[in-house]
Coordinates of C-alpha atoms and ligand atoms in Angstrom, one line a residue:
X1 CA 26.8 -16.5 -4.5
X2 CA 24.7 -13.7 -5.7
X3 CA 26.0 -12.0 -9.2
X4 CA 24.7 -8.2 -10.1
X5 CA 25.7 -7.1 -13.9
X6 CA 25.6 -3.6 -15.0
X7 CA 24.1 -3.3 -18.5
X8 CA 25.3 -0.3 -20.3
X9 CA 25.1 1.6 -23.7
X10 CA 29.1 1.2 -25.2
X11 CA 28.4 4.1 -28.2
X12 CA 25.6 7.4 -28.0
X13 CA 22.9 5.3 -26.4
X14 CA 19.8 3.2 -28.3
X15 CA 22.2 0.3 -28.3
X16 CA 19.2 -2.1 -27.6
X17 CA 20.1 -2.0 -24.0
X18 CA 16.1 -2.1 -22.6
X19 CA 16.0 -5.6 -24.8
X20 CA 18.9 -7.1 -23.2
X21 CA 17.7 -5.7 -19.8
X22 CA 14.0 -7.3 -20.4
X23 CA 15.7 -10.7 -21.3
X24 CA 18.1 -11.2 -18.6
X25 CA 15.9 -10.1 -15.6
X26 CA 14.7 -13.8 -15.4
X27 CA 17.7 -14.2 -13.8
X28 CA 17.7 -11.5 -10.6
X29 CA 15.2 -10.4 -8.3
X30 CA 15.9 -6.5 -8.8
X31 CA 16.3 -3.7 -11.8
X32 CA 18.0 -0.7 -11.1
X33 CA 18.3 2.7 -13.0
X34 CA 21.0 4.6 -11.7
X35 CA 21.2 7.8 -13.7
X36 CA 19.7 9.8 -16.4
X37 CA 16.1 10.2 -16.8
X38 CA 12.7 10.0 -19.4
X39 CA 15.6 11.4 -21.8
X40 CA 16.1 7.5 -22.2
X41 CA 13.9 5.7 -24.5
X42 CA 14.3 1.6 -24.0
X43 CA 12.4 -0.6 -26.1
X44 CA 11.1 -4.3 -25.5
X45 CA 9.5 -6.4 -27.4
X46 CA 8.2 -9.6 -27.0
X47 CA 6.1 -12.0 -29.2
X48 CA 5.6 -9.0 -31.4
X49 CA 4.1 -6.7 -28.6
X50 CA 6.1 -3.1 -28.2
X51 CA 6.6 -1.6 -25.1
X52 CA 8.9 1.8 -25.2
X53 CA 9.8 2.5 -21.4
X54 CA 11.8 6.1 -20.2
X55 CA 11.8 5.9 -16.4
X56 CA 10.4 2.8 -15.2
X57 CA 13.0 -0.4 -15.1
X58 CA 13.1 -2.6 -18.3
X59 CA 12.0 -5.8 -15.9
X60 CA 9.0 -4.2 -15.3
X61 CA 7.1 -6.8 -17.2
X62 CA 8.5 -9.6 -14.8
X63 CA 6.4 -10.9 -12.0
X64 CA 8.3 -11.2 -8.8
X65 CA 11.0 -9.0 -9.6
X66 CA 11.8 -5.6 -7.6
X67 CA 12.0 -2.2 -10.0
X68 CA 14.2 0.3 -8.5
X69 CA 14.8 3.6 -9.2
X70 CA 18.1 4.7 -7.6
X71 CA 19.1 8.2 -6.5
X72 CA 20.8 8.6 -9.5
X73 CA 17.8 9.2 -11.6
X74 CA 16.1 12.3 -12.0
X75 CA 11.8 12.1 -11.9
X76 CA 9.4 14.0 -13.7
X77 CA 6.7 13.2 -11.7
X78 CA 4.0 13.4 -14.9
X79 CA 6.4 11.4 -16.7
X80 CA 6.5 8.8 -14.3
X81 CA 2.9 8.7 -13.6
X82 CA 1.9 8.8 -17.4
X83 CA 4.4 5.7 -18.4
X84 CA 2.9 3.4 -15.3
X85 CA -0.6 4.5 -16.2
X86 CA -0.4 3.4 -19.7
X87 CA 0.8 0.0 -18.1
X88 CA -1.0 -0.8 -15.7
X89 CA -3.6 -0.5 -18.5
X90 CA -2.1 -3.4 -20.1
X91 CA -2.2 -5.1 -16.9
X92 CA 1.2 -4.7 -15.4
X93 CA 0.9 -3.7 -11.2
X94 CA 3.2 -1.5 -12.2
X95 CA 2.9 0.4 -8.1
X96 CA 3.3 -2.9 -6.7
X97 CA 6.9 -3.9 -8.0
X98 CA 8.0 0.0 -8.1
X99 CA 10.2 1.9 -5.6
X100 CA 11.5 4.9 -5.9
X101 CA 15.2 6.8 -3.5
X102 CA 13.8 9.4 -1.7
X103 CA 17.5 11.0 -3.2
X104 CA 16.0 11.3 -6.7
X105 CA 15.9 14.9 -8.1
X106 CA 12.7 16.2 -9.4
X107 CA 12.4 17.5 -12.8
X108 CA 9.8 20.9 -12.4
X109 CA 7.9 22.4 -15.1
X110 CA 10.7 25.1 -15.1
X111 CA 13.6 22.4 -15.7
X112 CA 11.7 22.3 -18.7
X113 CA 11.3 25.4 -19.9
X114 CA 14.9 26.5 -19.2
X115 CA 16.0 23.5 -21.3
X116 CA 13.9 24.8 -24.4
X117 CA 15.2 28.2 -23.7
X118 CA 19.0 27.3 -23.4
X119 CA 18.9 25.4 -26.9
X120 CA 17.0 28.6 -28.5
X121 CA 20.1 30.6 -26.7
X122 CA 22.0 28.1 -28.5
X123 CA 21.3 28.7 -32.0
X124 CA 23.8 26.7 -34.2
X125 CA 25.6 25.3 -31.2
X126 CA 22.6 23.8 -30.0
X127 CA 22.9 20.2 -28.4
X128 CA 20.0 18.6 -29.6
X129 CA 18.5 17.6 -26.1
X130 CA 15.9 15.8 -25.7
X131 CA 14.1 18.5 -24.1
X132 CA 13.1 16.7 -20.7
X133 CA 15.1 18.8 -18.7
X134 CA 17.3 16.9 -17.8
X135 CA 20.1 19.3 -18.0
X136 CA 18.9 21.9 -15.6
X137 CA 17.7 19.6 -13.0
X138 CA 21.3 18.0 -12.6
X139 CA 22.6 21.4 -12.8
X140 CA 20.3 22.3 -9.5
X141 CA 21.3 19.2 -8.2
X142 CA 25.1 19.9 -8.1
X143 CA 24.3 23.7 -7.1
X144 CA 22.4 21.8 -4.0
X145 CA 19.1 23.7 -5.8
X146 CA 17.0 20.8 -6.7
X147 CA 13.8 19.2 -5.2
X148 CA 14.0 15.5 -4.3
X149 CA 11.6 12.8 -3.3
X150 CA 12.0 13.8 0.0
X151 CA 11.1 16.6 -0.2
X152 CA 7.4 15.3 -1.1
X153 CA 6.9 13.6 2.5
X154 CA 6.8 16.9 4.6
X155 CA 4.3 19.2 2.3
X156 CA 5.5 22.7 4.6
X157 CA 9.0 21.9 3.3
X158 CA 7.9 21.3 -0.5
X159 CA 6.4 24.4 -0.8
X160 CA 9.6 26.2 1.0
X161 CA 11.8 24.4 -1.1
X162 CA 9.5 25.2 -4.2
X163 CA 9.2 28.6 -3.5
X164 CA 12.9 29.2 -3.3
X165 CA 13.8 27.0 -6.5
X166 CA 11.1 28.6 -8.1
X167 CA 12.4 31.9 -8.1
X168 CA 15.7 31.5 -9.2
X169 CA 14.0 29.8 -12.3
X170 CA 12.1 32.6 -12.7
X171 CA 14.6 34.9 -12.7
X172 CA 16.5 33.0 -15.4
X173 CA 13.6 32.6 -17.2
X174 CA 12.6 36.5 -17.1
X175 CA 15.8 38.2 -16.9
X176 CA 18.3 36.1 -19.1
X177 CA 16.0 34.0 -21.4
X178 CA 13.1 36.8 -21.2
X179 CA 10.6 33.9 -21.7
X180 CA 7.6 33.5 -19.6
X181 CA 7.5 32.9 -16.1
X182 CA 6.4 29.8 -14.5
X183 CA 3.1 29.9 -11.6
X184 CA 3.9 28.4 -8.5
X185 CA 0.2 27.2 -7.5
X186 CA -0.1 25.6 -10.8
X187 CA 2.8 24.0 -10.1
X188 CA 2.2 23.1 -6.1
X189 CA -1.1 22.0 -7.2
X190 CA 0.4 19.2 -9.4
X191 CA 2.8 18.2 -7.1
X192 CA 0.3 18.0 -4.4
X193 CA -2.0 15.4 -6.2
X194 CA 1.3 13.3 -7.5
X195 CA 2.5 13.1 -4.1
X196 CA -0.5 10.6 -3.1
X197 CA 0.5 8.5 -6.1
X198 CA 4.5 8.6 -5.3
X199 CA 4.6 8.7 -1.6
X200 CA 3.7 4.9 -0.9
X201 CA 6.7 4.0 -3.8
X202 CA 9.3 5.9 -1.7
X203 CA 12.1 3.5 -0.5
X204 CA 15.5 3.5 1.1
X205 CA 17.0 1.6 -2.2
X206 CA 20.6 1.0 -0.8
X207 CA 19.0 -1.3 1.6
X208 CA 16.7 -3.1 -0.5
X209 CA 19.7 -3.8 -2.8
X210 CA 22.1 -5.1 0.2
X211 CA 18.9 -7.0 1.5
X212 CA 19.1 -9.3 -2.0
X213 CA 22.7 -9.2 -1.7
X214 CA 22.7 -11.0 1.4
X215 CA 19.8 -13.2 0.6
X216 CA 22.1 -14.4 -2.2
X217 CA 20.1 -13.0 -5.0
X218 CA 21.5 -10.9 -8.3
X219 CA 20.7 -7.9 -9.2
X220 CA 20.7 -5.9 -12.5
X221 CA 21.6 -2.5 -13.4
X222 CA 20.1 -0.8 -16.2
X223 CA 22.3 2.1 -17.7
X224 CA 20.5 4.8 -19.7
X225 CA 22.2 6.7 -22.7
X226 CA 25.8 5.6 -23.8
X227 CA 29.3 6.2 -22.6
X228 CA 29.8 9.1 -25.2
X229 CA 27.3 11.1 -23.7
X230 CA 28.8 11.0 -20.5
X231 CA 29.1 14.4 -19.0
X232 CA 32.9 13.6 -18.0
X233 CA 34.4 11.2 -20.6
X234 CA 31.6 11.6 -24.0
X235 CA 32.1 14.5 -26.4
X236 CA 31.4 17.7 -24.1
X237 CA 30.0 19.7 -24.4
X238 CA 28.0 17.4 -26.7
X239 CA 26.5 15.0 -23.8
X240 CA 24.0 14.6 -21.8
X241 CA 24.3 15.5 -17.6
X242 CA 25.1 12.4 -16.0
X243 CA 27.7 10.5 -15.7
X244 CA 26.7 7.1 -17.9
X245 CA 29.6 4.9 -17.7
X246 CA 29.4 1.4 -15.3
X247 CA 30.6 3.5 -12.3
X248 CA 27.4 5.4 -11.9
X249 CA 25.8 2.4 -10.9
X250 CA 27.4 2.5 -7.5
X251 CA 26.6 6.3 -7.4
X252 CA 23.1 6.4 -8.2
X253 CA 22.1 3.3 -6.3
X254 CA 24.0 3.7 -3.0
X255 CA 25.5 -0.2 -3.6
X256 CA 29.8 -0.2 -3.5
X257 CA 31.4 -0.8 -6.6
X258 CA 32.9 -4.2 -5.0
X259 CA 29.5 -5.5 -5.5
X260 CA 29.3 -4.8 -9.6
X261 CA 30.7 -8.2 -10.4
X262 CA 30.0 -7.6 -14.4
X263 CA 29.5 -5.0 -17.0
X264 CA 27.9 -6.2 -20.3
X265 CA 28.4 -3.2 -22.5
X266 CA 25.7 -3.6 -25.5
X267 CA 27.0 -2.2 -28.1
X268 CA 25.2 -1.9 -32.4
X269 CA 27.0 -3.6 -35.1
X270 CA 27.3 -0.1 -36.7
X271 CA 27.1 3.1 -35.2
X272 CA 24.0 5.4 -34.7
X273 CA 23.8 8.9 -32.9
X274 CA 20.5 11.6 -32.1
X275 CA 20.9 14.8 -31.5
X276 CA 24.4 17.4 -32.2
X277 CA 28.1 16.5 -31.9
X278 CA 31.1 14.7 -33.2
X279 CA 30.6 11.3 -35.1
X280 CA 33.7 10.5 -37.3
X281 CA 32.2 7.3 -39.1
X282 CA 28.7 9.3 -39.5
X283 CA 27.9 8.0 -43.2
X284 CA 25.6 10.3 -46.3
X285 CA 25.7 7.9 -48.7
X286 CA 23.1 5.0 -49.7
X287 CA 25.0 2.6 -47.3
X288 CA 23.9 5.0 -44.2
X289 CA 20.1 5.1 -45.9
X290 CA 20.4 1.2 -45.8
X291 CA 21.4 1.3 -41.8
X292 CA 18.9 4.0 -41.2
X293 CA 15.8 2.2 -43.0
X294 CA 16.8 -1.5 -41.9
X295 CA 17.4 -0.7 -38.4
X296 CA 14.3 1.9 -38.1
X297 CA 16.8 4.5 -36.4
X298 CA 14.4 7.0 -35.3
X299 CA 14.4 8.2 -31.2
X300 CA 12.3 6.2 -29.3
X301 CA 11.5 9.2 -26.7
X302 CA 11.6 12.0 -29.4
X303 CA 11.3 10.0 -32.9
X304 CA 13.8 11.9 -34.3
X305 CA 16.0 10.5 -36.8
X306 CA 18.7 9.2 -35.6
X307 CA 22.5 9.3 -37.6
X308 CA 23.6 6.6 -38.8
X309 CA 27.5 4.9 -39.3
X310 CA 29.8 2.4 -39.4
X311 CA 31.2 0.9 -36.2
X312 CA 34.0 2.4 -34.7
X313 CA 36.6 0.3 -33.0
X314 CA 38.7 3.2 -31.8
X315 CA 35.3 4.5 -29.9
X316 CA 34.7 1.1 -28.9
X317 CA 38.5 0.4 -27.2
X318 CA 37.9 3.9 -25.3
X319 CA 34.4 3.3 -23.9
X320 CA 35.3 -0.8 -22.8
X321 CA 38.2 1.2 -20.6
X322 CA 35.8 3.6 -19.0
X323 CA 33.3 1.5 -18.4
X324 CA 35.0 -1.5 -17.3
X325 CA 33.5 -3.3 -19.6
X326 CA 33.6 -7.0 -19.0
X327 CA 31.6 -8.9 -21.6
X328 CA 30.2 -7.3 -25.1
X329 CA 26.8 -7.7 -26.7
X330 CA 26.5 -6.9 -29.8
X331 CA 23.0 -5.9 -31.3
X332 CA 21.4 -5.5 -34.5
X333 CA 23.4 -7.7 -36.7
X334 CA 20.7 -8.3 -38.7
X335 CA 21.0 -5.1 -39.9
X336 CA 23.8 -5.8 -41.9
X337 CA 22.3 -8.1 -44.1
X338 CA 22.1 -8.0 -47.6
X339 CA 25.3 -5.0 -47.9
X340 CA 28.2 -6.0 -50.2
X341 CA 30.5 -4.8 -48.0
X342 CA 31.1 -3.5 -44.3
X343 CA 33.7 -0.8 -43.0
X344 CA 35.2 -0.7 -39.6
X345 CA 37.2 2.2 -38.3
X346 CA 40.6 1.3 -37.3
X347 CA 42.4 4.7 -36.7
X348 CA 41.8 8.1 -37.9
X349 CA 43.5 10.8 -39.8
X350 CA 43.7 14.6 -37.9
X351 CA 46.0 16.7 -39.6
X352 CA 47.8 14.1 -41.9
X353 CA 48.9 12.1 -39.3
X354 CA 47.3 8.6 -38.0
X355 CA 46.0 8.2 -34.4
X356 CA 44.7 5.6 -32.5
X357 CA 42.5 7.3 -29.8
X358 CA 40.4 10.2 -29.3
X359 CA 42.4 13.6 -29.7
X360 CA 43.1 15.6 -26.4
X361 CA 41.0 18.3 -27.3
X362 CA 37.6 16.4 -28.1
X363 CA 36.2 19.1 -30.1
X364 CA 38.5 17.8 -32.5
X365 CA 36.9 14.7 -33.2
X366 CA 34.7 16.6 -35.6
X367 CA 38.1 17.3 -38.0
X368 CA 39.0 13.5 -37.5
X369 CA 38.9 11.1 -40.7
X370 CA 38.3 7.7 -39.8
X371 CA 40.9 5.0 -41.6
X372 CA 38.5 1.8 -42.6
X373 CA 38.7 -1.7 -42.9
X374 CA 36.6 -3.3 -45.6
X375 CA 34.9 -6.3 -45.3
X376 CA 32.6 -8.7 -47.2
X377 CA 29.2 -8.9 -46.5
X378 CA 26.3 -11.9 -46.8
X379 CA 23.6 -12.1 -48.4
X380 CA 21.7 -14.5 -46.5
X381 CA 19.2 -13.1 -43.3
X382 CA 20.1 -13.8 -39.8
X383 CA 17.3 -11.9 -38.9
X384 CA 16.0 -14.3 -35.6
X385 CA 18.8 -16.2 -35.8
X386 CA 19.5 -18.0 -32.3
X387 CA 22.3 -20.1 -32.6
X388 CA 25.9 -19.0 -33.6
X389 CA 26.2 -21.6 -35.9
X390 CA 23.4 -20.9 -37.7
X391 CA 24.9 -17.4 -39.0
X392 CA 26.5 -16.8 -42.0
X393 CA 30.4 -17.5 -42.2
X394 CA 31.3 -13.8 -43.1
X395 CA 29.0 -12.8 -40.3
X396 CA 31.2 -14.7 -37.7
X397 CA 34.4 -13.2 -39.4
X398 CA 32.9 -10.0 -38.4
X399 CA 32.0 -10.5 -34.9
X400 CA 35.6 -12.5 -34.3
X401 CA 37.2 -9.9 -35.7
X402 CA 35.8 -7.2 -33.4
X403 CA 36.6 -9.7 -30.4
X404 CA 39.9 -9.8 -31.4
X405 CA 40.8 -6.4 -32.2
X406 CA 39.0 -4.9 -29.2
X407 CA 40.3 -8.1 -26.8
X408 CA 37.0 -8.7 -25.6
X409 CA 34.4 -11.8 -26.0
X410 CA 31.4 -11.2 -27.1
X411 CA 28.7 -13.3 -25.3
X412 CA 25.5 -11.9 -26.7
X413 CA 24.4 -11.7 -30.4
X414 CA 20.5 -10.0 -30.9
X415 CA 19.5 -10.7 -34.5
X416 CA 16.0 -8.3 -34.1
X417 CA 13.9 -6.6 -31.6
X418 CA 12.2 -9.6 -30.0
X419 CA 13.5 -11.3 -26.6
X420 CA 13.3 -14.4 -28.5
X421 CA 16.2 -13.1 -31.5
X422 CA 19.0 -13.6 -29.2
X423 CA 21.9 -15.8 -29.2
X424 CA 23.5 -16.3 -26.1
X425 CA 26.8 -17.6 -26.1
X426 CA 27.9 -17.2 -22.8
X427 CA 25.0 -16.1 -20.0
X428 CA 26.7 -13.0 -17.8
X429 CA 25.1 -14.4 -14.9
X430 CA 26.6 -18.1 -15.0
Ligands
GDP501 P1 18.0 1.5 -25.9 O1 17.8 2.9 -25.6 O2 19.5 1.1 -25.8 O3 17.2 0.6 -25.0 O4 17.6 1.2 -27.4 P2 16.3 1.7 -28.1 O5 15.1 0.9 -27.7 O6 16.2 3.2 -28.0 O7 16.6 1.4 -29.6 C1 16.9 0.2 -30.1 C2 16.0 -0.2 -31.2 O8 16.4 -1.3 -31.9 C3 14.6 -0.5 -30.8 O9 13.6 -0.2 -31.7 C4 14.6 -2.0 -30.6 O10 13.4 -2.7 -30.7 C5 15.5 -2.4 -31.8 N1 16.4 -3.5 -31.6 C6 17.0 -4.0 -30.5 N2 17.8 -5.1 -30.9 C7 17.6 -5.3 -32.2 C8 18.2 -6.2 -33.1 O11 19.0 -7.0 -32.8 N3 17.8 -6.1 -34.4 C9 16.9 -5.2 -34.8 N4 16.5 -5.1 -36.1 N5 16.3 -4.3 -34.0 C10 16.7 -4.3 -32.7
IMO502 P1 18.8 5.8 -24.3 O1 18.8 5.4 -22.8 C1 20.3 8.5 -27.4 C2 21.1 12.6 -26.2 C3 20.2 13.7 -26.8 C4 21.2 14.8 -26.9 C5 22.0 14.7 -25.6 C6 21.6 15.5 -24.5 O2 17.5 5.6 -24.9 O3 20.0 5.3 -25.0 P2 19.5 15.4 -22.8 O4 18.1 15.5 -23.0 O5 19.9 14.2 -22.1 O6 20.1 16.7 -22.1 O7 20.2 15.4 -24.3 O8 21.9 13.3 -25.3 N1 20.3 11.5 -25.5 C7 20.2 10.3 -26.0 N2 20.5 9.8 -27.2 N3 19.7 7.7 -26.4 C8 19.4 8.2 -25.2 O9 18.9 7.4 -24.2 C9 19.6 9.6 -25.0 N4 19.3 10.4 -23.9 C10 19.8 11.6 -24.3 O10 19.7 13.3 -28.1 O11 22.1 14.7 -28.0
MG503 MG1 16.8 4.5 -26.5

């Protein structure tokens, strides 16, 4: 019996799900992305060597195994193009293990330039995007607007399609945002020459997914972001456009949810966060600077830096129900090391009285004052640890606790960046 997992981010994304994704494709024949886009910023690396991937699958670096890019996703062509250029420089046949839903949206030149102009509209409610835009193509998707791949086989229809798209940019662009205009034969031009690149990669990915399925092999799904940026169940308007939770993965691949047989949410020992919105366990003290230095938190697509807290169980509860979470992994202990003590939120304080979930009105979050539990920290480094037994005892309290509070095992422990600093307790594939 074949067995697909879905891999997703459990907190505001960066979990270390592009590791996780890298180290269990030896087990399936196929990656999928489902949603999002080159917003997402997934590093792997492996005997020391860093590779930082946005749109192409994290199994990419796997002979023998199928990269998919579901419907879901939304393509900047140049993005696309640029990322597989720079590996098939390092020798990865990057176009012969790539396919690509002719249902993908494509992100224009204009997507962009409405997503810098909406965040200068903004001002001080700006959301911090990651300026790919990734916003405005999902918005022409849902208004029926948007380009696809498609839309790149018949070259008569692109330019109709572009044409019309094109203007009701430019209109925004002029009118509301009064910011330069876009040109449509720089823009056709472009397309034109990607379209010999792309057009070979173009693939009816529902099929190729139930064709693995019936030859009995699994298949992995590779969430981008984190359940809190979730444009229906994150912190609106404080999210990014898709919808990230274990659910898109039958959306934005075109395979039935019966067929997700596992979600393995990853999810940091502590909390991090890029870009604007609530954070309740956000810290500005020197146990923050530790999490921040130690872990490196900086964006992998925008190296911004990213915020830094303490792990949140209430969060945690919340995203395991929307995601269906099956099995937890947990990432960056080793971060931990060497601080006296660690704090876990176990309810929070809005006006003087305790709750135990997010409020109804999530804009509230921001007035909510997390209740901690303190506990001891170790000195010793489990920094490539790979056995459980091999960590420190305080370290173990920590992780059982979280198992037990949140009612979930945790089956995967990473203890640094590198495939190898993994401890696998319980493989989601067996
Ligand atoms: P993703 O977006 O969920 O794939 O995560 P990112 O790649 O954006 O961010 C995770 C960062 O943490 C990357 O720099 C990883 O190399 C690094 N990382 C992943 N797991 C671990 C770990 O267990 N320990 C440490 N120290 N770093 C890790
Ligand atoms: P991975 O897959 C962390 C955040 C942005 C911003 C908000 C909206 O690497 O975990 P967008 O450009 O999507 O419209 O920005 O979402 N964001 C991410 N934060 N990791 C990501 O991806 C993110 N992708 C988007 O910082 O707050
Ligand atoms: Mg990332």
């Amino acid at each position: 019996m074949s067995k697909n997992v879905v891999i997703v981010g459990t907190q505001w994304g960066d979990e270390g799900k592009g590791k996780i994704v890298d180290l269990l494709t030896e087990e399936v024949a196929a990656v999928t992305r489902f949603q999002g886009g080159h917003n997402a910023g997934h590093t792997l690396v492996i005997k020391g060597n860093k590779t930082v991937l946005h749109l192409i699958p994290s199994g990419i670096l796997h002979d023998n195994v199928e990269c998919l890019i579901g419907n879901g996703v939304v393509i900047s062509l140049s993005a696309l193009i640029s990322e597989a250029t720079k590996l098939i420089e390092s020798g990865i046949p990057v176009y012969d293990r790539l396919k690509i839903s002719p249902g993908c949206p494509i992100i224009l030149p204009s997507h962009e330039a409405l997503d810098a102009a909406k965040e200068i509209k903004l001002a001080s409610q700006a959301i911090g995007t990651t300026g790919r835009g990734i916003g405005p193509v999902y918005e022409d998707k849902v208004a029926r607007r948007a380009l696809r791949i498609s839309d790149l086989l018949d070259t008569n229809k692109l330019a109709t399609r572009l044409t019309e798209t094109l203007e009701y940019h430019n209109f925004l662009l002029k009118n509301y945002y009064q910011v330069d205009e876009l040109n449509f034969d720089e823009i056709y031009t472009t397309l034109i020459k990607q379209r010999q690149i792309v057009l070979p990669l173009i693939s009816d990915v529902s099929r190729i997914l139930e064709k693995h399925q019936l030859k009995g092999r699994n298949i992995l799904f590779e969430g981008a972001q984190g359940v809190f940026l979730d444009i229906d169940h994150g912190t609106y308007p404080y999210v990014t456009s898709s919808n990230t939770v274990s659910a898109a993965a039958s959306i934005g691949s075109g395979l039935g949810p019966k067929d997700l047989n596992h979600v393995l949410g990853i999810i940091k020992a502590y909390t991090t966060r890029v870009g604007s919105g609530p954070f309740p366990t956000e810290l500005f003290d020197a146990s923050g600077e530790h999490l921040g230095k130690v872990g490196v938190e900086f964006g992998a697509t925008t190296g911004r830096p990213r915020r830094c807290g303490w792990f949140d169980a209430i969060a945690a509860k919340r995203s395991i129900r929307n995601s269906g979470i099956s099995s937890l992994c947990v990432t960056k202990l080793d971060v931990l090391d060497g601080l006296s003590e660690i704090k876990v939120c176990t309810g929070y304080k809005l006006d003087g009285k305790k709750i135990d979930d997010f409020p109804l009105d999530i804009s509230r979050l921001d007035d909510c004052e997390p209740v901690y539990k303190i506990f001891d920290g170790w000195e010793s480094s489990t920094i490539g640890t790979t056995s459980y037994d091999q960590l420190p005892s305080n370290a173990c309290h920590y992780l059982e606790w979280i198992e037990d509070e949140l009612n979930i095992s945790i089956d995967i422990i990473s203890t640094g960046p590198d495939r190898e600093q993994t401890i696998i307790k319980r493989n989601p594939f067996s």
